[in-house]
XYZ file of C-alpha atoms in Angstrom:
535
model
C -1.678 -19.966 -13.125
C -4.119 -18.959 -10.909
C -3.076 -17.257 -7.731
C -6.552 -16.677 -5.896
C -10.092 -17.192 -5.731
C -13.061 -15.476 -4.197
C -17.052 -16.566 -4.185
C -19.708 -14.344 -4.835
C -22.949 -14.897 -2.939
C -25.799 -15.896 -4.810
C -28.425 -13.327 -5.686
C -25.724 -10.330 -5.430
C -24.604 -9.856 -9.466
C -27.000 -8.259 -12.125
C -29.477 -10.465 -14.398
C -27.881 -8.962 -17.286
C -24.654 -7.227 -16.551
C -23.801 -3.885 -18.380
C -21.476 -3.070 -21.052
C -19.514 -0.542 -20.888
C -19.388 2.267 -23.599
C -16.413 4.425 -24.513
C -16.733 8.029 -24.523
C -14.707 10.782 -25.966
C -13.939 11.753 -22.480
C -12.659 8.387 -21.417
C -10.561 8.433 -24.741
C -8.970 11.994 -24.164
C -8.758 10.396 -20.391
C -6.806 7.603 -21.993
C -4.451 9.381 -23.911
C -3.670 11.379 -20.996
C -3.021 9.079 -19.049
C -0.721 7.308 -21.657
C 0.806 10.488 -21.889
C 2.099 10.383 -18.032
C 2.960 6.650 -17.719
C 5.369 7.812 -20.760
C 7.007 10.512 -19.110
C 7.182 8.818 -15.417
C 8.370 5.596 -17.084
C 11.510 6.923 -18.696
C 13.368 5.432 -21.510
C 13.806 1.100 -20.823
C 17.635 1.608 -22.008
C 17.990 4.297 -18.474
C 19.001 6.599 -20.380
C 19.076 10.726 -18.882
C 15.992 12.462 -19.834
C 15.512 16.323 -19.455
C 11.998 17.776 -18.456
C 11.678 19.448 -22.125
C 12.578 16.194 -23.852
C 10.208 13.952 -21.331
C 7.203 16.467 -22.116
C 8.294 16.530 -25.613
C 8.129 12.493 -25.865
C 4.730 13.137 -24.075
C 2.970 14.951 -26.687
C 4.810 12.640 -29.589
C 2.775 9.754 -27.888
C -0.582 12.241 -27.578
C -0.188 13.232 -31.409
C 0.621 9.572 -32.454
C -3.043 8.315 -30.978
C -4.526 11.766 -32.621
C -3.378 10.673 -36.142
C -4.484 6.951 -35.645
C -8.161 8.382 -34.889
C -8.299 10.940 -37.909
C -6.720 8.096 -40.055
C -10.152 5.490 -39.264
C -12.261 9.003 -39.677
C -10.835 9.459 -43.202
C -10.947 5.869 -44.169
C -14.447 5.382 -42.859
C -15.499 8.515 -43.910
C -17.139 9.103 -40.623
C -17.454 13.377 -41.133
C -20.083 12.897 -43.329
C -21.706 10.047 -41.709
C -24.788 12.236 -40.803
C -24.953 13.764 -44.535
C -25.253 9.813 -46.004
C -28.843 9.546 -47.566
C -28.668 5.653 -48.753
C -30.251 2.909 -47.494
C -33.791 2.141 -45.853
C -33.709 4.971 -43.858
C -31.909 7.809 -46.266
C -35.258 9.817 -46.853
C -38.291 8.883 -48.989
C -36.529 7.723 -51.907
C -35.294 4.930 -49.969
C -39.020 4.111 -48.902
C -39.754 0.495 -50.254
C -43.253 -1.686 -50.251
C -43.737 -4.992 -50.071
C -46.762 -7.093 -50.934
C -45.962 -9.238 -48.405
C -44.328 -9.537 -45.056
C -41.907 -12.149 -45.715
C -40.567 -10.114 -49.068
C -39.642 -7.736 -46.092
C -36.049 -7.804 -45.336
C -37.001 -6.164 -41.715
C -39.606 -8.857 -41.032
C -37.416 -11.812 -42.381
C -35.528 -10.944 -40.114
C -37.200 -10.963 -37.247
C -36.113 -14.916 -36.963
C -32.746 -13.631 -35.899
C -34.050 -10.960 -33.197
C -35.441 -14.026 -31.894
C -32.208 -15.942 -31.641
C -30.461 -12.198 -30.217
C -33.001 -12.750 -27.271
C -31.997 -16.077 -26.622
C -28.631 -15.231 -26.830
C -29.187 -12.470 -24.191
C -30.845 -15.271 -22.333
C -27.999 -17.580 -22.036
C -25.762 -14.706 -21.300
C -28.033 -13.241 -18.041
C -26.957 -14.329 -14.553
C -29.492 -16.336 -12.733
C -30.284 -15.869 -8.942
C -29.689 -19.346 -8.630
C -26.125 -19.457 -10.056
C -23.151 -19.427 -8.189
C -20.191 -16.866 -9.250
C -16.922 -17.119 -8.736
C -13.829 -15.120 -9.365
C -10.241 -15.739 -10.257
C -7.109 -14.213 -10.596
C -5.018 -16.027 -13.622
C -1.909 -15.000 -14.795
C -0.546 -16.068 -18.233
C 3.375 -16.600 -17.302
C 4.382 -17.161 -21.091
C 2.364 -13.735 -22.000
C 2.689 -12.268 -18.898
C -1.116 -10.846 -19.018
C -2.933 -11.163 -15.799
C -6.725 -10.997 -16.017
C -9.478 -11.308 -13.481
C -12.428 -14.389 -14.819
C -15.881 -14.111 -13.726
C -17.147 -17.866 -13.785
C -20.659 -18.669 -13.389
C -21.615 -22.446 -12.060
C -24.728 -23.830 -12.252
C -25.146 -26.282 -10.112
C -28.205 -27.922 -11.075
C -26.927 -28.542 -14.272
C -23.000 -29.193 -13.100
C -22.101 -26.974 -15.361
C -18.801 -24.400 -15.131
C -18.192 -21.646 -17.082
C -16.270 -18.012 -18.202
C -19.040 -14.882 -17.700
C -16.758 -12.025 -19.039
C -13.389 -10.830 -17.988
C -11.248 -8.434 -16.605
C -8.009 -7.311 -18.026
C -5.843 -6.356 -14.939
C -2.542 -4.004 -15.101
C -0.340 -6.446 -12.786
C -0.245 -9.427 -11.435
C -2.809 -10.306 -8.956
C -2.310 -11.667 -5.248
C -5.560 -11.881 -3.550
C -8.852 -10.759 -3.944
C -11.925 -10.122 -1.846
C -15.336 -9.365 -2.912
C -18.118 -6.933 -1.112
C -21.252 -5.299 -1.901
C -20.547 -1.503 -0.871
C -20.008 1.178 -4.073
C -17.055 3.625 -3.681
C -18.985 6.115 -2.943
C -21.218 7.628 -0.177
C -24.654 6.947 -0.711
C -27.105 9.047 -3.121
C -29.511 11.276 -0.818
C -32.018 9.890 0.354
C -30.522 6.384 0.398
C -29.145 4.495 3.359
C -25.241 2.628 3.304
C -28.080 -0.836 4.049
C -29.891 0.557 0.388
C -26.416 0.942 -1.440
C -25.071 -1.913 -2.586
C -23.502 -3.391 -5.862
C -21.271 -6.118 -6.655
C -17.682 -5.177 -6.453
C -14.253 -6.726 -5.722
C -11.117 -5.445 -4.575
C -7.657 -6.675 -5.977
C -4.487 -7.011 -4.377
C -1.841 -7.129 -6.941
C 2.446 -6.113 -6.870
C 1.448 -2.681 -7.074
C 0.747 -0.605 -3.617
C -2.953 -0.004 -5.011
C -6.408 -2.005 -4.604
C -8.133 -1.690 -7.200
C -11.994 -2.153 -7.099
C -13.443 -3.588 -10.147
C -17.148 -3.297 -10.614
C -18.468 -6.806 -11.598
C -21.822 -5.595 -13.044
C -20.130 -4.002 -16.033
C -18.437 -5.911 -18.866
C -15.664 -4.534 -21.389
C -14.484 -1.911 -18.751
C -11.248 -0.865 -19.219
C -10.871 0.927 -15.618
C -11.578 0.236 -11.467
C -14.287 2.004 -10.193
C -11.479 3.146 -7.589
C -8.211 2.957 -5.911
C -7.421 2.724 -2.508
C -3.767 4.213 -2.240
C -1.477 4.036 -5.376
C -0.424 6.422 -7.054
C -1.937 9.843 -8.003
C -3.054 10.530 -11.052
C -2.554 12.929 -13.040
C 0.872 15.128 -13.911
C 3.912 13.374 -12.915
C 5.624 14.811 -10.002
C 8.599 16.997 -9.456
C 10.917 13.619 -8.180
C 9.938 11.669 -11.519
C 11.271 14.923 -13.751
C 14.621 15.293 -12.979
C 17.187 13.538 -14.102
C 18.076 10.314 -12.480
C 19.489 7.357 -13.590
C 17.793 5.094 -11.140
C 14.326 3.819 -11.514
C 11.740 6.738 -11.229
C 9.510 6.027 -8.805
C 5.343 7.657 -8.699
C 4.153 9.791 -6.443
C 2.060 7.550 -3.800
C -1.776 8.749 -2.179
C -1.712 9.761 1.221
C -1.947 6.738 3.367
C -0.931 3.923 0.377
C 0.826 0.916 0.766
C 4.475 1.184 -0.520
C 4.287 -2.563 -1.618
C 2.924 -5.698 -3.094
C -0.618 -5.925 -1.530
C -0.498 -9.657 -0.044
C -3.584 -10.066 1.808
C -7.227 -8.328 1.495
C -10.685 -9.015 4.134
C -14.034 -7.206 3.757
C -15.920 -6.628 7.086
C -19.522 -8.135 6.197
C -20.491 -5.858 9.394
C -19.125 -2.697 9.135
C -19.770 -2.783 5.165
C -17.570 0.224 4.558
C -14.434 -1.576 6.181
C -11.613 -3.351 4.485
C -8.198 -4.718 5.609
C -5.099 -5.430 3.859
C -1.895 -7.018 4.607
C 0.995 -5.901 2.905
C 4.912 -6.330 1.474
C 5.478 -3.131 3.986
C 4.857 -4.998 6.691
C 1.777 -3.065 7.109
C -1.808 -3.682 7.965
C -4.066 -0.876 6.757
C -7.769 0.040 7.351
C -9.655 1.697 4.924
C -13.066 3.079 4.271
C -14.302 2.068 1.246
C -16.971 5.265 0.416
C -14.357 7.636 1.237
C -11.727 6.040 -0.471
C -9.495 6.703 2.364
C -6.429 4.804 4.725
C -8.440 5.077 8.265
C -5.852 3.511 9.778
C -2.196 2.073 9.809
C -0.665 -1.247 12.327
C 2.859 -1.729 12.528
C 2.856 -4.422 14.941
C 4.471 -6.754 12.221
C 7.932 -6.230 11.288
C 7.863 -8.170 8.001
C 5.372 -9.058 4.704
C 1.435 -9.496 5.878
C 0.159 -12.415 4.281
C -3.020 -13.253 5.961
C -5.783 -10.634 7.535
C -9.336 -11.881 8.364
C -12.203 -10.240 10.603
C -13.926 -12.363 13.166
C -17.230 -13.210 12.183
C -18.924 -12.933 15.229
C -17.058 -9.985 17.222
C -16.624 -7.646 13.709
C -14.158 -5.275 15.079
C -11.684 -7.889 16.123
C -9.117 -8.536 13.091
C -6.219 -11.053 13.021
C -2.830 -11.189 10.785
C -0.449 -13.503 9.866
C 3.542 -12.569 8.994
C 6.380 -13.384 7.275
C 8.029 -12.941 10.880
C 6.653 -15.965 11.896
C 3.801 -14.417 14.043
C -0.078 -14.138 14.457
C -1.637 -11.616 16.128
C -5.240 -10.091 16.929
C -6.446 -6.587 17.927
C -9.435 -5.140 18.118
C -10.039 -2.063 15.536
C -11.104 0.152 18.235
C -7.761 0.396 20.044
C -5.772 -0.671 17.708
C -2.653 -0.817 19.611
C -3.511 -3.289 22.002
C -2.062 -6.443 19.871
C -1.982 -10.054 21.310
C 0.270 -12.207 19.300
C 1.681 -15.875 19.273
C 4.894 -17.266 17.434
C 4.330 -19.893 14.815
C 6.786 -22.321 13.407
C 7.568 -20.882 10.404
C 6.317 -17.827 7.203
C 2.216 -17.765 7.647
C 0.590 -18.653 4.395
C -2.717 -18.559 5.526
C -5.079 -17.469 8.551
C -8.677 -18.287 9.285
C -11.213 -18.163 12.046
C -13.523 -21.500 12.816
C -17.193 -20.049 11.951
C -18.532 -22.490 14.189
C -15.751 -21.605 17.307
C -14.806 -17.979 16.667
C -12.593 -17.934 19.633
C -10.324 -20.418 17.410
C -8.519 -19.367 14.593
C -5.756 -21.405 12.674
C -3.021 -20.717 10.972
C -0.840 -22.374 8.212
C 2.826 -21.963 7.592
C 5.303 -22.869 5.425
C 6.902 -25.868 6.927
C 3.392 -27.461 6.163
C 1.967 -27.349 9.992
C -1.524 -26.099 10.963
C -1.984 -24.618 13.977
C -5.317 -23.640 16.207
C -4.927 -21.107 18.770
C -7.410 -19.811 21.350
C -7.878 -15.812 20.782
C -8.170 -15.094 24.206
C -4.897 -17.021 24.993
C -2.425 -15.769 22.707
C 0.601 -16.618 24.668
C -0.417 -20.227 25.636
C 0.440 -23.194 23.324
C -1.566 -23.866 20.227
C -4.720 -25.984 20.801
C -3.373 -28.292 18.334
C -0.529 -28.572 16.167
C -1.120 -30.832 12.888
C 1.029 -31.801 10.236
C -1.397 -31.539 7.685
C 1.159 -31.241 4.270
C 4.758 -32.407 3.470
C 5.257 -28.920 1.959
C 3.845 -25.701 2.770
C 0.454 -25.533 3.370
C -1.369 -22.801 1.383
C -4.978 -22.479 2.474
C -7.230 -23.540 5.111
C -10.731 -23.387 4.564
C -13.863 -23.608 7.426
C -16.935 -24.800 5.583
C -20.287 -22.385 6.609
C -22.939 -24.485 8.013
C -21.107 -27.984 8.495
C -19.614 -27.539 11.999
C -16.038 -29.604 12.549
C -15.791 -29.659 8.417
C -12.886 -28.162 6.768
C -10.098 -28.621 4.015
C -6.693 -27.717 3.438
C -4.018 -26.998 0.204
C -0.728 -26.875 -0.737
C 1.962 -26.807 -2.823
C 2.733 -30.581 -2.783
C -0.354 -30.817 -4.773
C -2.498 -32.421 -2.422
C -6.190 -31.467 -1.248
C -6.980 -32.937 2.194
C -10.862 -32.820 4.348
C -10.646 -33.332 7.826
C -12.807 -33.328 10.424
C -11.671 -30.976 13.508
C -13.134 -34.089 16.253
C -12.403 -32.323 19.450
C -8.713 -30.502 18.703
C -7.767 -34.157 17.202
C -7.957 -33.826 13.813
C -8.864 -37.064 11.456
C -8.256 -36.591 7.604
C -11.058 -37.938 5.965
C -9.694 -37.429 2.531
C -6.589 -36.929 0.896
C -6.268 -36.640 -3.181
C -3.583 -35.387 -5.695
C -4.658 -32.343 -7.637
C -2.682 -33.881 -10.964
C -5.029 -31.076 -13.076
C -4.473 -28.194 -10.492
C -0.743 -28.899 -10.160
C 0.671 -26.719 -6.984
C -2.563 -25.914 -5.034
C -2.360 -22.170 -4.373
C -5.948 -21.499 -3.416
C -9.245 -23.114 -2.100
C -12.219 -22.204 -0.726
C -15.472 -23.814 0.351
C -18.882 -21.832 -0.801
C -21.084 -19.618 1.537
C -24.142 -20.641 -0.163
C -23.582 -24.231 -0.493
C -21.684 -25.995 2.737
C -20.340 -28.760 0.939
C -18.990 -26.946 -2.626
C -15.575 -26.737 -2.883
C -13.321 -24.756 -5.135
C -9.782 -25.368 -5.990
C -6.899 -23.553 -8.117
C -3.107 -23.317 -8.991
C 0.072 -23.610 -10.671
C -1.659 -24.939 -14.028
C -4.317 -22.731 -14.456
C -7.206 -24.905 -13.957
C -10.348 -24.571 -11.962
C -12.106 -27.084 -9.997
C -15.307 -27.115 -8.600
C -17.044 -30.001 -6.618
C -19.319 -31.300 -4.178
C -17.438 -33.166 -1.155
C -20.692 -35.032 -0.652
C -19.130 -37.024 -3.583
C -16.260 -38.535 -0.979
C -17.813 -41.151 0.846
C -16.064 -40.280 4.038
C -17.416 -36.797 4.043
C -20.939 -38.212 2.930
C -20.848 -40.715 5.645
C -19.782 -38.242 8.561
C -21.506 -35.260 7.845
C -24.547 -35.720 5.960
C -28.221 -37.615 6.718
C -29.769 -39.806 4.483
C -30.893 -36.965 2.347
C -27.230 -35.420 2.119
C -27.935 -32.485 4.645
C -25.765 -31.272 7.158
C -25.835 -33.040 10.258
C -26.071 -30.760 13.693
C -23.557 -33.025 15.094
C -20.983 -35.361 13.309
C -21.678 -39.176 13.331
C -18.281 -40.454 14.645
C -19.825 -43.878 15.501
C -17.134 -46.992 14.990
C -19.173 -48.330 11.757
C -18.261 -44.698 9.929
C -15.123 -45.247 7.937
C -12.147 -42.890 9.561
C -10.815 -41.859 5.225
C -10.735 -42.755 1.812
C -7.661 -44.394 0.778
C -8.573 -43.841 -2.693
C -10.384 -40.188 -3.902
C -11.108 -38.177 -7.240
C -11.893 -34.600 -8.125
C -15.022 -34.771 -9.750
C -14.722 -31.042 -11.564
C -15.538 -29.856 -14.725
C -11.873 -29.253 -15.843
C -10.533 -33.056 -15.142
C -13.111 -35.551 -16.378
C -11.252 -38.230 -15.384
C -10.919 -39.629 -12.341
C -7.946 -38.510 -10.208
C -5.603 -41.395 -8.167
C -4.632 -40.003 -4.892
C -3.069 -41.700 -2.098
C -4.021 -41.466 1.922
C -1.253 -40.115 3.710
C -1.455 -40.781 7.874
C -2.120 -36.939 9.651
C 0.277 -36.665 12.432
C -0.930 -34.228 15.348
C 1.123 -32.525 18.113
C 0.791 -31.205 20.938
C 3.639 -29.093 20.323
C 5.446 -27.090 17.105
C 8.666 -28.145 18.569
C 7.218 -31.977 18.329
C 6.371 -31.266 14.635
C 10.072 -30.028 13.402
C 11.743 -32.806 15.452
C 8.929 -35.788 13.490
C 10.233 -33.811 10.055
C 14.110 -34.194 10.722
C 15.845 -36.996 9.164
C 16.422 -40.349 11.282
C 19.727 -41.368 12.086
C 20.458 -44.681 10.492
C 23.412 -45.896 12.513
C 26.167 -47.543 11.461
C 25.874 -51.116 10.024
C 27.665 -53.791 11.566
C 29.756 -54.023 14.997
C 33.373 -53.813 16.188
């Protein structure tokens, strides 16, 4: 499956990425840190361990991947690798002419260095193409691994880049351009950037993975987690119950749910979390700035405001949303929603609006500066619970929604009166656990889920969409053409993406909107159907 997705701008990833290279350091690094997870681990049968026997076990598992190493040494005979004097290059003996260039086995095969550099072609990153990440999780080998796609859009073309193994299984991901590091002297934060992206996973850690490199076997950093190094004095003694690490200062304790990178303050990240926690931290230092506690259940949902950067909102598992601004933190303005939040998003176009989906299916739009009042709207948008909501950039009044009933809908946002424009069955996506419209391009939209697949498409291709938002040319229009001859949605719709090359059968279902939450759960309830027949 895959569980999120992320965009990466154009322009921001390497023309050729690196590879990463091994060094003994890394390796010794390695084994050390094998070493620890051994001892902090325990046995799987629970079994009491003493400190001697735990440090003992450590060095078994040290010694074991010594031996392996000497073993390929001895069978490659890599000692004397420097001494060998055979071959082209083994000294003057070895020296070789050729009457011609093509008897040369150096020069015959310079046909192939051609085809390496064509290779090397294919494999660099243009500044035209469009990147895209995803978290997918194998549930039958339970590997998780972070995929690096690359989509060309000129060419409709969709593929895998490189990938990232990843050490548990990921929940949400957000990508920035900001090293974990301060900058080199001389060099401004505006002059230090990269191409990074942190992970939220069921451990309390982010991870940041640097994109640019391929084959790497570590994140660049860690924000909270646990320390590294020597276990501590609470994993050596002897306990039955599970050990437990020792956590960084200012870590989450639990499953990171939620993660947003401030494109303003560059350095700035939030996260939602399983502790009912939502943390700030500075991504050059490394370091928890900052901890709210104004939700008293699992964060789901954080996003900054894109216009007033310092304002953040959250969504809850205790059925709330709520907004502060970073500078004084404690002042919190939140509003009850219907049911868990799944997802929570401010309208580019309106950033005094933000909606919010739950998991009765309802999305609601709320005015930040009335927090208290009812909802703007209150639309029934999926028969199960709705898992994203997604503004697109530059196409004011445009934006889609997801969810587990396997549905994608587009609506238009028409003056707090919502009109689906189109409504299709993700049969190749399954469960719809993600989606996400592209920065770059205002009508590209990207879709995952429950069966693993990816799809990525243009929702110029629905004529509804086409129709209302684009001019003859398929550009955005500065205002939406609601005129009576535009046709309100498409009873019939397909996904054209690279993954499903056959067209998709979907079915329009009619959007209900309320004024009211309470309105909502009173339409879902089942209708009385009386008793048949009289006295």
């Amino acid at each position: 499956m895959i569980s999120a997705l992320s965009w990466v701008p154009r322009g921001a990833a390497k023309l050729i990425p690196d590879k990463y290279e091994m060094t003994d350091q890394d390796v010794e690094k390695l084994r050390q840190q094998a070493a620890v997870e051994a001892v902090a681990e325990g046995d799987e049968e629970d079994k009491e361990e003493t400190q001697e026997e735990a440090v003992a076990r450590a060095r078994a598992v040290a010694t074991m991947m010594t031996q392996e190493d000497e073993n390929i040494a001895k069978e490659f005979n890599l000692d004397n690798y420097d001494e060998e004097d055979d071959g082209i290059l083994g000294g003057t003996k070895a020296l070789t002419f050729h009457q011609s260039n093509e008897e040369d086995p150096l020069l015959a095969n310079a046909e192939n260095d051609e085809e390496d550099d064509s290779d090397a072609e294919d494999f660099s990153i243009r500044p035209s193409d469009a990147l895209l990440l995803c978290a997918r999780t194998d549930s039958d080998e339970g590997v998780s691994n972070l995929e690096v796609y690359v989509y060309e859009e000129d060419k409709d073309n969709l593929y895998v880049h490189h990938d990232i193994i990843l050490p548990a299984y990921p929940l949400c991901l957000a990508w920035f351009d900001v090293p974990p590091s301060p900058p080199p002297e001389g060099k401004t934060l505006d002059e230090h950037k990269g191409n990074y992206v942190a992970v939220g996973t069921f451990n309390p850690g982010i991870e940041i993975w640097n994109l640019d490199v391929m084959d790497v076997l570590e994140p660049s950093a860690e924000l909270g987690g646990p320390v590294k190094g020597e276990p501590s004095q609470a994993d050596k003694k002897k306990k039955k119950k599970k050990r437990h690490r020792e956590l960084k200062p200012g870590s989450h304790t639990d499953a990171v749910m939620s993660l947003s990178w401030n494109q303003s303050q560059r350095s700035l990240l939030a996260s939602g979390s399983g502790d009912a926690t939502v943390k700030l931290w500075d991504i050059g230092k490394e370091a928890c700035i900052y901890t709210c506690t104004h939700h008293n259940s699992k964060v789901q949902a954080v996003a900054w405001n894109p216009t007033e950067t310092s304002v953040l909102l959250s969504g809850s598992f205790d059925r709330t949303v709520a907004v502060f601004d970073a500078r004084n933190p404690t002042a919190v303005a939140s509003a009850s929603v219907s049911s868990d939040v799944e997802c929570a998003s401010w309208n580019p176009h309106n950033p005094q609006l933000l909606v919010v989906s739950t998991d009765d299916g309802l999305v609601t739009c709320h005015d930040a500066r009335m927090m208290g009042s009812p909802p703007c709207f209150t639309l029934q948008a999926h028969d199960k619970a709705t898992t994203s909501v997604s503004f697109s950039p530059a196409v004011r009044d445009l934006f889609a929604t997801s969810s587990i009933d396997k549905t994608i809908k587009i609506w238009d946002m028409n003056s707090f009166r919502p009109t689906c424009l189109v409504s299709t069955e993700a049969k190749e996506i399954g469960a719809v656990f993600c989606l996400s419209f592209y920065t770059d391009s205002p009508f590209m939209l990207a879709a995952a889920g429950s069966k693993g697949k990816l799809q990525v498409w243009d929702s110029r291709h629905h004529a509804a969409v086409r129709s209302r938002f684009c001019n003859a040319s398929g550009a955005p229009l500065a205002v939406p053409n609601r005129s009576s001859d535009v046709p309100l949605a498409e009873e019939s719709s397909s996904i054209p993406a690279r993954s499903s090359p056959d067209d998709q059968d979907a079915s329009m279902d009619d959007a209900e909107v309320f004024e009211n939450p309470v309105q909502a759960r009173e339409a879902r309830r089942p209708k009385s159907k009386g008793r048949k027949g009289g006295a």
